[in-house]
PDB file of C-alpha atoms and ligand atoms in Angstrom:
ATOM      1  CA  UNK A   1      -0.093  -0.160   0.089  1.00 83.00           C
ATOM      2  CA  UNK A   2       1.612   3.438  -1.113  1.00 91.00           C
ATOM      3  CA  UNK A   3       1.335   6.302   1.512  1.00 93.00           C
ATOM      4  CA  UNK A   4      -1.455   7.749  -0.168  1.00 95.00           C
ATOM      5  CA  UNK A   5      -3.490   5.001  -0.529  1.00 94.00           C
ATOM      6  CA  UNK A   6      -2.786   4.582   3.113  1.00 94.00           C
ATOM      7  CA  UNK A   7      -3.812   8.249   4.055  1.00 96.00           C
ATOM      8  CA  UNK A   8      -7.061   8.315   1.922  1.00 95.00           C
ATOM      9  CA  UNK A   9      -8.173   4.860   3.515  1.00 95.00           C
ATOM     10  CA  UNK A  10      -7.711   5.422   7.236  1.00 97.00           C
ATOM     11  CA  UNK A  11     -10.852   5.243   9.039  1.00 98.00           C
ATOM     12  CA  UNK A  12     -11.233   5.715  12.897  1.00 98.00           C
ATOM     13  CA  UNK A  13     -12.677   1.728  13.589  1.00 98.00           C
ATOM     14  CA  UNK A  14     -15.308   1.813  16.265  1.00 98.00           C
ATOM     15  CA  UNK A  15     -15.953  -2.151  15.950  1.00 98.00           C
ATOM     16  CA  UNK A  16     -13.586  -4.994  16.569  1.00 98.00           C
ATOM     17  CA  UNK A  17     -12.762  -8.717  16.445  1.00 98.00           C
ATOM     18  CA  UNK A  18     -11.964  -9.964  20.370  1.00 97.00           C
ATOM     19  CA  UNK A  19      -8.549 -11.211  18.957  1.00 97.00           C
ATOM     20  CA  UNK A  20      -5.618  -9.266  20.180  1.00 97.00           C
ATOM     21  CA  UNK A  21      -2.825  -8.458  17.687  1.00 98.00           C
ATOM     22  CA  UNK A  22       0.188 -10.291  18.096  1.00 98.00           C
ATOM     23  CA  UNK A  23       3.004  -8.811  20.319  1.00 98.00           C
ATOM     24  CA  UNK A  24       4.957  -8.571  16.927  1.00 98.00           C
ATOM     25  CA  UNK A  25       2.174  -6.789  15.304  1.00 98.00           C
ATOM     26  CA  UNK A  26       2.325  -4.188  18.344  1.00 98.00           C
ATOM     27  CA  UNK A  27       6.170  -3.872  18.224  1.00 98.00           C
ATOM     28  CA  UNK A  28       5.756  -3.384  14.244  1.00 98.00           C
ATOM     29  CA  UNK A  29       3.542  -0.335  14.964  1.00 98.00           C
ATOM     30  CA  UNK A  30       5.781   1.361  17.656  1.00 98.00           C
ATOM     31  CA  UNK A  31       8.640   0.753  15.557  1.00 98.00           C
ATOM     32  CA  UNK A  32       6.674   2.827  12.484  1.00 98.00           C
ATOM     33  CA  UNK A  33       5.713   5.354  15.668  1.00 98.00           C
ATOM     34  CA  UNK A  34       9.281   6.194  16.423  1.00 98.00           C
ATOM     35  CA  UNK A  35      10.065   6.737  12.780  1.00 98.00           C
ATOM     36  CA  UNK A  36       8.489   9.900  12.986  1.00 98.00           C
ATOM     37  CA  UNK A  37      10.078  13.391  13.272  1.00 98.00           C
ATOM     38  CA  UNK A  38      10.485  14.651  16.878  1.00 98.00           C
ATOM     39  CA  UNK A  39      11.512  18.453  17.781  1.00 98.00           C
ATOM     40  CA  UNK A  40      15.120  18.471  17.894  1.00 97.00           C
ATOM     41  CA  UNK A  41      15.360  14.762  17.865  1.00 98.00           C
ATOM     42  CA  UNK A  42      14.710  14.502  21.428  1.00 97.00           C
ATOM     43  CA  UNK A  43      12.381  11.441  21.021  1.00 98.00           C
ATOM     44  CA  UNK A  44      10.800  12.237  24.564  1.00 96.00           C
ATOM     45  CA  UNK A  45       7.950   9.508  24.014  1.00 98.00           C
ATOM     46  CA  UNK A  46       6.947   6.384  25.888  1.00 98.00           C
ATOM     47  CA  UNK A  47       4.536   3.925  24.945  1.00 98.00           C
ATOM     48  CA  UNK A  48       2.253   1.878  27.330  1.00 98.00           C
ATOM     49  CA  UNK A  49       0.768  -0.884  25.794  1.00 98.00           C
ATOM     50  CA  UNK A  50      -2.864  -2.062  27.603  1.00 98.00           C
ATOM     51  CA  UNK A  51      -4.373  -5.562  26.740  1.00 98.00           C
ATOM     52  CA  UNK A  52      -5.760  -6.752  29.816  1.00 98.00           C
ATOM     53  CA  UNK A  53      -9.485  -6.777  28.977  1.00 98.00           C
ATOM     54  CA  UNK A  54     -10.679  -6.301  32.551  1.00 98.00           C
ATOM     55  CA  UNK A  55      -8.461  -3.398  32.972  1.00 98.00           C
ATOM     56  CA  UNK A  56      -9.719  -1.760  29.545  1.00 98.00           C
ATOM     57  CA  UNK A  57     -13.217  -1.933  30.866  1.00 98.00           C
ATOM     58  CA  UNK A  58     -12.116  -0.766  34.503  1.00 98.00           C
ATOM     59  CA  UNK A  59     -10.607   2.020  32.602  1.00 98.00           C
ATOM     60  CA  UNK A  60     -13.735   2.906  30.356  1.00 98.00           C
ATOM     61  CA  UNK A  61     -16.126   2.880  33.651  1.00 98.00           C
ATOM     62  CA  UNK A  62     -13.832   4.838  35.072  1.00 98.00           C
ATOM     63  CA  UNK A  63     -13.012   7.348  32.061  1.00 98.00           C
ATOM     64  CA  UNK A  64     -16.655   7.884  31.655  1.00 98.00           C
ATOM     65  CA  UNK A  65     -17.384   8.512  35.080  1.00 98.00           C
ATOM     66  CA  UNK A  66     -14.869  11.104  35.746  1.00 98.00           C
ATOM     67  CA  UNK A  67     -15.958  12.745  32.414  1.00 97.00           C
ATOM     68  CA  UNK A  68     -19.477  13.151  33.048  1.00 96.00           C
ATOM     69  CA  UNK A  69     -18.668  14.103  36.801  1.00 95.00           C
ATOM     70  CA  UNK A  70     -15.944  16.375  36.273  1.00 94.00           C
ATOM     71  CA  UNK A  71     -16.858  17.596  32.618  1.00 93.00           C
ATOM     72  CA  UNK A  72     -13.018  18.707  32.284  1.00 92.00           C
ATOM     73  CA  UNK A  73     -13.773  19.366  28.300  1.00 92.00           C
ATOM     74  CA  UNK A  74     -15.995  21.847  26.568  1.00 93.00           C
ATOM     75  CA  UNK A  75     -17.972  19.033  24.499  1.00 94.00           C
ATOM     76  CA  UNK A  76     -20.982  19.283  22.742  1.00 94.00           C
ATOM     77  CA  UNK A  77     -23.751  17.748  25.258  1.00 94.00           C
ATOM     78  CA  UNK A  78     -24.392  14.790  23.188  1.00 95.00           C
ATOM     79  CA  UNK A  79     -20.870  13.483  23.908  1.00 95.00           C
ATOM     80  CA  UNK A  80     -21.874  13.842  27.519  1.00 94.00           C
ATOM     81  CA  UNK A  81     -25.009  11.675  26.967  1.00 96.00           C
ATOM     82  CA  UNK A  82     -23.471   8.991  25.204  1.00 97.00           C
ATOM     83  CA  UNK A  83     -20.599   8.746  28.108  1.00 97.00           C
ATOM     84  CA  UNK A  84     -23.552   8.725  30.549  1.00 96.00           C
ATOM     85  CA  UNK A  85     -24.981   5.144  28.885  1.00 98.00           C
ATOM     86  CA  UNK A  86     -23.985   2.589  30.405  1.00 97.00           C
ATOM     87  CA  UNK A  87     -23.621   0.420  27.087  1.00 98.00           C
ATOM     88  CA  UNK A  88     -21.363   2.746  25.994  1.00 98.00           C
ATOM     89  CA  UNK A  89     -17.396   1.363  26.239  1.00 98.00           C
ATOM     90  CA  UNK A  90     -15.171   4.272  25.129  1.00 98.00           C
ATOM     91  CA  UNK A  91     -12.878   1.720  24.118  1.00 98.00           C
ATOM     92  CA  UNK A  92     -15.054   0.128  21.665  1.00 98.00           C
ATOM     93  CA  UNK A  93     -14.223  -3.348  23.205  1.00 98.00           C
ATOM     94  CA  UNK A  94     -11.086  -3.038  21.245  1.00 98.00           C
ATOM     95  CA  UNK A  95      -8.623  -5.639  22.489  1.00 98.00           C
ATOM     96  CA  UNK A  96      -5.234  -3.474  22.613  1.00 98.00           C
ATOM     97  CA  UNK A  97      -5.102   0.141  23.643  1.00 98.00           C
ATOM     98  CA  UNK A  98      -1.491   2.086  22.673  1.00 99.00           C
ATOM     99  CA  UNK A  99      -1.083   5.196  24.899  1.00 98.00           C
ATOM    100  CA  UNK A 100       1.847   7.546  23.816  1.00 98.00           C
ATOM    101  CA  UNK A 101       2.852   9.690  26.410  1.00 98.00           C
ATOM    102  CA  UNK A 102       5.103  12.862  25.956  1.00 98.00           C
ATOM    103  CA  UNK A 103       7.801  13.664  28.870  1.00 97.00           C
ATOM    104  CA  UNK A 104       5.903  16.529  31.139  1.00 97.00           C
ATOM    105  CA  UNK A 105       6.776  19.936  30.030  1.00 95.00           C
ATOM    106  CA  UNK A 106       8.968  19.159  26.940  1.00 96.00           C
ATOM    107  CA  UNK A 107       8.744  21.544  24.401  1.00 97.00           C
ATOM    108  CA  UNK A 108       6.497  20.119  21.091  1.00 98.00           C
ATOM    109  CA  UNK A 109       5.870  17.033  23.207  1.00 98.00           C
ATOM    110  CA  UNK A 110       2.350  16.932  22.252  1.00 98.00           C
ATOM    111  CA  UNK A 111       3.251  17.783  18.327  1.00 98.00           C
ATOM    112  CA  UNK A 112       5.629  14.761  18.744  1.00 98.00           C
ATOM    113  CA  UNK A 113       3.436  12.083  20.191  1.00 98.00           C
ATOM    114  CA  UNK A 114       0.731  13.169  17.510  1.00 98.00           C
ATOM    115  CA  UNK A 115       2.782  12.445  14.702  1.00 98.00           C
ATOM    116  CA  UNK A 116       3.820   8.859  16.381  1.00 98.00           C
ATOM    117  CA  UNK A 117      -0.011   8.517  16.348  1.00 98.00           C
ATOM    118  CA  UNK A 118      -0.523   9.042  12.788  1.00 98.00           C
ATOM    119  CA  UNK A 119       2.300   6.817  11.973  1.00 98.00           C
ATOM    120  CA  UNK A 120       0.841   4.232  13.820  1.00 98.00           C
ATOM    121  CA  UNK A 121      -2.714   4.942  12.500  1.00 98.00           C
ATOM    122  CA  UNK A 122      -1.092   4.376   9.176  1.00 98.00           C
ATOM    123  CA  UNK A 123       0.979   1.282   9.479  1.00 98.00           C
ATOM    124  CA  UNK A 124      -1.943  -0.512  11.388  1.00 98.00           C
ATOM    125  CA  UNK A 125      -3.879   0.138   8.139  1.00 97.00           C
ATOM    126  CA  UNK A 126      -0.910  -1.435   6.111  1.00 95.00           C
ATOM    127  CA  UNK A 127      -1.423  -4.983   8.410  1.00 96.00           C
ATOM    128  CA  UNK A 128      -5.133  -4.696   7.881  1.00 97.00           C
ATOM    129  CA  UNK A 129      -5.483  -3.528  11.563  1.00 98.00           C
ATOM    130  CA  UNK A 130      -8.089  -0.756  12.617  1.00 98.00           C
ATOM    131  CA  UNK A 131      -7.399   2.152  14.863  1.00 98.00           C
ATOM    132  CA  UNK A 132      -9.229   5.200  16.569  1.00 98.00           C
ATOM    133  CA  UNK A 133      -7.958   7.890  18.572  1.00 98.00           C
ATOM    134  CA  UNK A 134      -9.654   7.865  21.841  1.00 98.00           C
ATOM    135  CA  UNK A 135      -9.687  11.494  23.189  1.00 98.00           C
ATOM    136  CA  UNK A 136     -12.476  10.799  25.457  1.00 98.00           C
ATOM    137  CA  UNK A 137     -10.383   8.714  28.032  1.00 98.00           C
ATOM    138  CA  UNK A 138      -7.483  11.178  27.676  1.00 98.00           C
ATOM    139  CA  UNK A 139      -8.316  13.582  31.002  1.00 98.00           C
ATOM    140  CA  UNK A 140      -8.827  10.411  33.270  1.00 98.00           C
ATOM    141  CA  UNK A 141      -5.501   9.362  31.899  1.00 98.00           C
ATOM    142  CA  UNK A 142      -3.925  12.184  33.211  1.00 98.00           C
ATOM    143  CA  UNK A 143      -5.806  12.255  36.670  1.00 98.00           C
ATOM    144  CA  UNK A 144      -4.557  10.915  39.618  1.00 98.00           C
ATOM    145  CA  UNK A 145      -6.741   7.524  39.385  1.00 97.00           C
ATOM    146  CA  UNK A 146      -6.116   7.240  36.101  1.00 98.00           C
ATOM    147  CA  UNK A 147      -2.387   7.626  35.902  1.00 98.00           C
ATOM    148  CA  UNK A 148      -2.137   5.353  39.048  1.00 98.00           C
ATOM    149  CA  UNK A 149      -4.097   2.470  37.013  1.00 97.00           C
ATOM    150  CA  UNK A 150      -1.346   2.164  34.558  1.00 97.00           C
ATOM    151  CA  UNK A 151       1.247   3.249  36.203  1.00 98.00           C
ATOM    152  CA  UNK A 152       2.255   6.417  34.330  1.00 98.00           C
ATOM    153  CA  UNK A 153       5.506   7.893  36.031  1.00 97.00           C
ATOM    154  CA  UNK A 154       5.390  11.567  37.277  1.00 97.00           C
ATOM    155  CA  UNK A 155       7.121  12.911  34.368  1.00 97.00           C
ATOM    156  CA  UNK A 156       5.034  11.449  31.884  1.00 98.00           C
ATOM    157  CA  UNK A 157       1.842  13.397  30.284  1.00 98.00           C
ATOM    158  CA  UNK A 158      -0.673  11.073  28.512  1.00 98.00           C
ATOM    159  CA  UNK A 159      -0.919  12.656  24.825  1.00 98.00           C
ATOM    160  CA  UNK A 160      -2.433   9.817  22.093  1.00 98.00           C
ATOM    161  CA  UNK A 161      -4.457   7.318  23.458  1.00 98.00           C
ATOM    162  CA  UNK A 162      -5.105   4.896  20.085  1.00 99.00           C
ATOM    163  CA  UNK A 163      -7.056   1.499  20.408  1.00 99.00           C
ATOM    164  CA  UNK A 164      -5.830  -0.984  17.694  1.00 98.00           C
ATOM    165  CA  UNK A 165      -7.441  -4.492  16.591  1.00 98.00           C
ATOM    166  CA  UNK A 166      -8.711  -6.614  13.912  1.00 98.00           C
ATOM    167  CA  UNK A 167     -11.882  -4.536  12.394  1.00 98.00           C
ATOM    168  CA  UNK A 168     -14.982  -6.409  12.639  1.00 98.00           C
ATOM    169  CA  UNK A 169     -16.582  -3.246  10.500  1.00 98.00           C
ATOM    170  CA  UNK A 170     -15.384  -0.096   9.037  1.00 96.00           C
ATOM    171  CA  UNK A 171     -17.836   2.753   8.955  1.00 95.00           C
ATOM    172  CA  UNK A 172     -18.170   4.825   5.715  1.00 95.00           C
ATOM    173  CA  UNK A 173     -15.510   7.723   5.491  1.00 95.00           C
ATOM    174  CA  UNK A 174     -16.840  10.833   7.290  1.00 96.00           C
ATOM    175  CA  UNK A 175     -17.088  13.844   4.763  1.00 96.00           C
ATOM    176  CA  UNK A 176     -14.298  16.611   4.798  1.00 97.00           C
ATOM    177  CA  UNK A 177     -14.824  20.341   4.763  1.00 97.00           C
ATOM    178  CA  UNK A 178     -12.930  22.052   1.592  1.00 98.00           C
ATOM    179  CA  UNK A 179      -9.971  23.419   3.188  1.00 98.00           C
ATOM    180  CA  UNK A 180      -9.766  26.991   4.209  1.00 98.00           C
ATOM    181  CA  UNK A 181      -6.261  27.889   1.953  1.00 98.00           C
ATOM    182  CA  UNK A 182      -4.805  30.944   2.012  1.00 98.00           C
ATOM    183  CA  UNK A 183      -2.374  31.789  -0.749  1.00 98.00           C
ATOM    184  CA  UNK A 184      -0.138  34.461  -0.192  1.00 98.00           C
ATOM    185  CA  UNK A 185       2.435  34.736  -3.126  1.00 95.00           C
TER     186      UNK A 185
HETATM  187  C1  FMN B   1      -7.679  14.136  19.102  1.00 74.48           C
HETATM  188  C2  FMN B   1      -8.751  12.982  18.524  1.00 74.48           C
HETATM  189  C3  FMN B   1      -9.692  12.536  19.706  1.00 74.48           C
HETATM  190  C4  FMN B   1     -10.426  11.677  19.298  1.00 74.48           C
HETATM  191  N1  FMN B   1     -11.322  11.228  20.183  1.00 74.48           N
HETATM  192  C5  FMN B   1     -12.306  10.303  19.795  1.00 74.48           C
HETATM  193  C6  FMN B   1     -12.844   9.581  20.794  1.00 74.48           C
HETATM  194  O1  FMN B   1     -12.705   9.655  22.007  1.00 74.48           O
HETATM  195  N2  FMN B   1     -13.562   8.731  20.450  1.00 74.48           N
HETATM  196  C7  FMN B   1     -14.111   8.288  19.215  1.00 74.48           C
HETATM  197  O2  FMN B   1     -14.866   7.247  18.801  1.00 74.48           O
HETATM  198  N3  FMN B   1     -13.091   8.934  18.029  1.00 74.48           N
HETATM  199  C8  FMN B   1     -12.559   9.780  18.626  1.00 74.48           C
HETATM  200  N4  FMN B   1     -11.829  10.670  17.319  1.00 74.48           N
HETATM  201  C9  FMN B   1     -11.861  10.340  16.070  1.00 74.48           C
HETATM  202  C10 FMN B   1     -12.386  11.242  15.423  1.00 74.48           C
HETATM  203  O3  FMN B   1     -14.016  11.141  15.595  1.00 74.48           O
HETATM  204  C11 FMN B   1     -12.489  10.861  13.694  1.00 74.48           C
HETATM  205  O4  FMN B   1     -10.776  11.207  13.682  1.00 74.48           O
HETATM  206  C12 FMN B   1     -13.190  11.667  12.994  1.00 74.48           C
HETATM  207  O5  FMN B   1     -14.559  11.623  13.043  1.00 74.48           O
HETATM  208  C13 FMN B   1     -12.827  11.668  11.543  1.00 74.48           C
HETATM  209  O6  FMN B   1     -13.095  10.207  11.059  1.00 74.48           O
HETATM  210  P1  FMN B   1     -11.995   9.416  10.427  1.00 74.48           P
HETATM  211  O7  FMN B   1     -11.022   9.057  11.519  1.00 74.48           O
HETATM  212  O8  FMN B   1     -12.502   7.918   9.939  1.00 74.48           O
HETATM  213  O9  FMN B   1     -11.486   9.863   9.104  1.00 74.48           O
HETATM  214  C14 FMN B   1     -10.889  11.358  17.867  1.00 74.48           C
HETATM  215  C15 FMN B   1      -9.770  12.043  16.774  1.00 74.48           C
HETATM  216  C16 FMN B   1      -8.817  12.885  17.412  1.00 74.48           C
HETATM  217  C17 FMN B   1      -7.530  13.456  16.235  1.00 74.48           C
END
């Protein structure tokens, strides 16, 4: 698959087969992640790979409770309604979560992690794996109880939680608005 095909065909996947990708599959994705550029080539990132299903279920429950009680983000009301729905699983029952964390207060740490995340999402597609960035769990992962649950070090800031697995189904593409381009010549 060439790079333009991968960019055009990537979708956020929200329906997964239960079997987890192999450790080699996940290592290949992280290899792709660390090929991303980083500011001053400092590579101040770390990767947590969570495939314990009971832990993912607990994280989903606790992230939903945290989001609906603390409302840490200015989100549209329908998203808070979704978070309050007992049937909603923030990770869509995906078998693996890769969390990319930046070194706290590192300049451009979040940008570095976002670039690594995009590499993971494109590399996953080339291996017939699906992914979705789960921003809805991020405030919880940065809260003391979320940090403790996954053992984040004090100097790590969670940036990019990406679920990974074999897609059970893939939704049609979401439409894009025309880009707002200002040509200056
Ligand atoms: C920073 C960020 C946070 C996101 N958080 C969520 C999320 O919590 N749950 C979810 O289902 N999708 C989430 N997404 C996926 C977007 O909804 C998706 O990328 C967008 O609708 C476009 O669809 P596509 O990725 O299939 O092209 C997130 C994407 C980004 C970049």
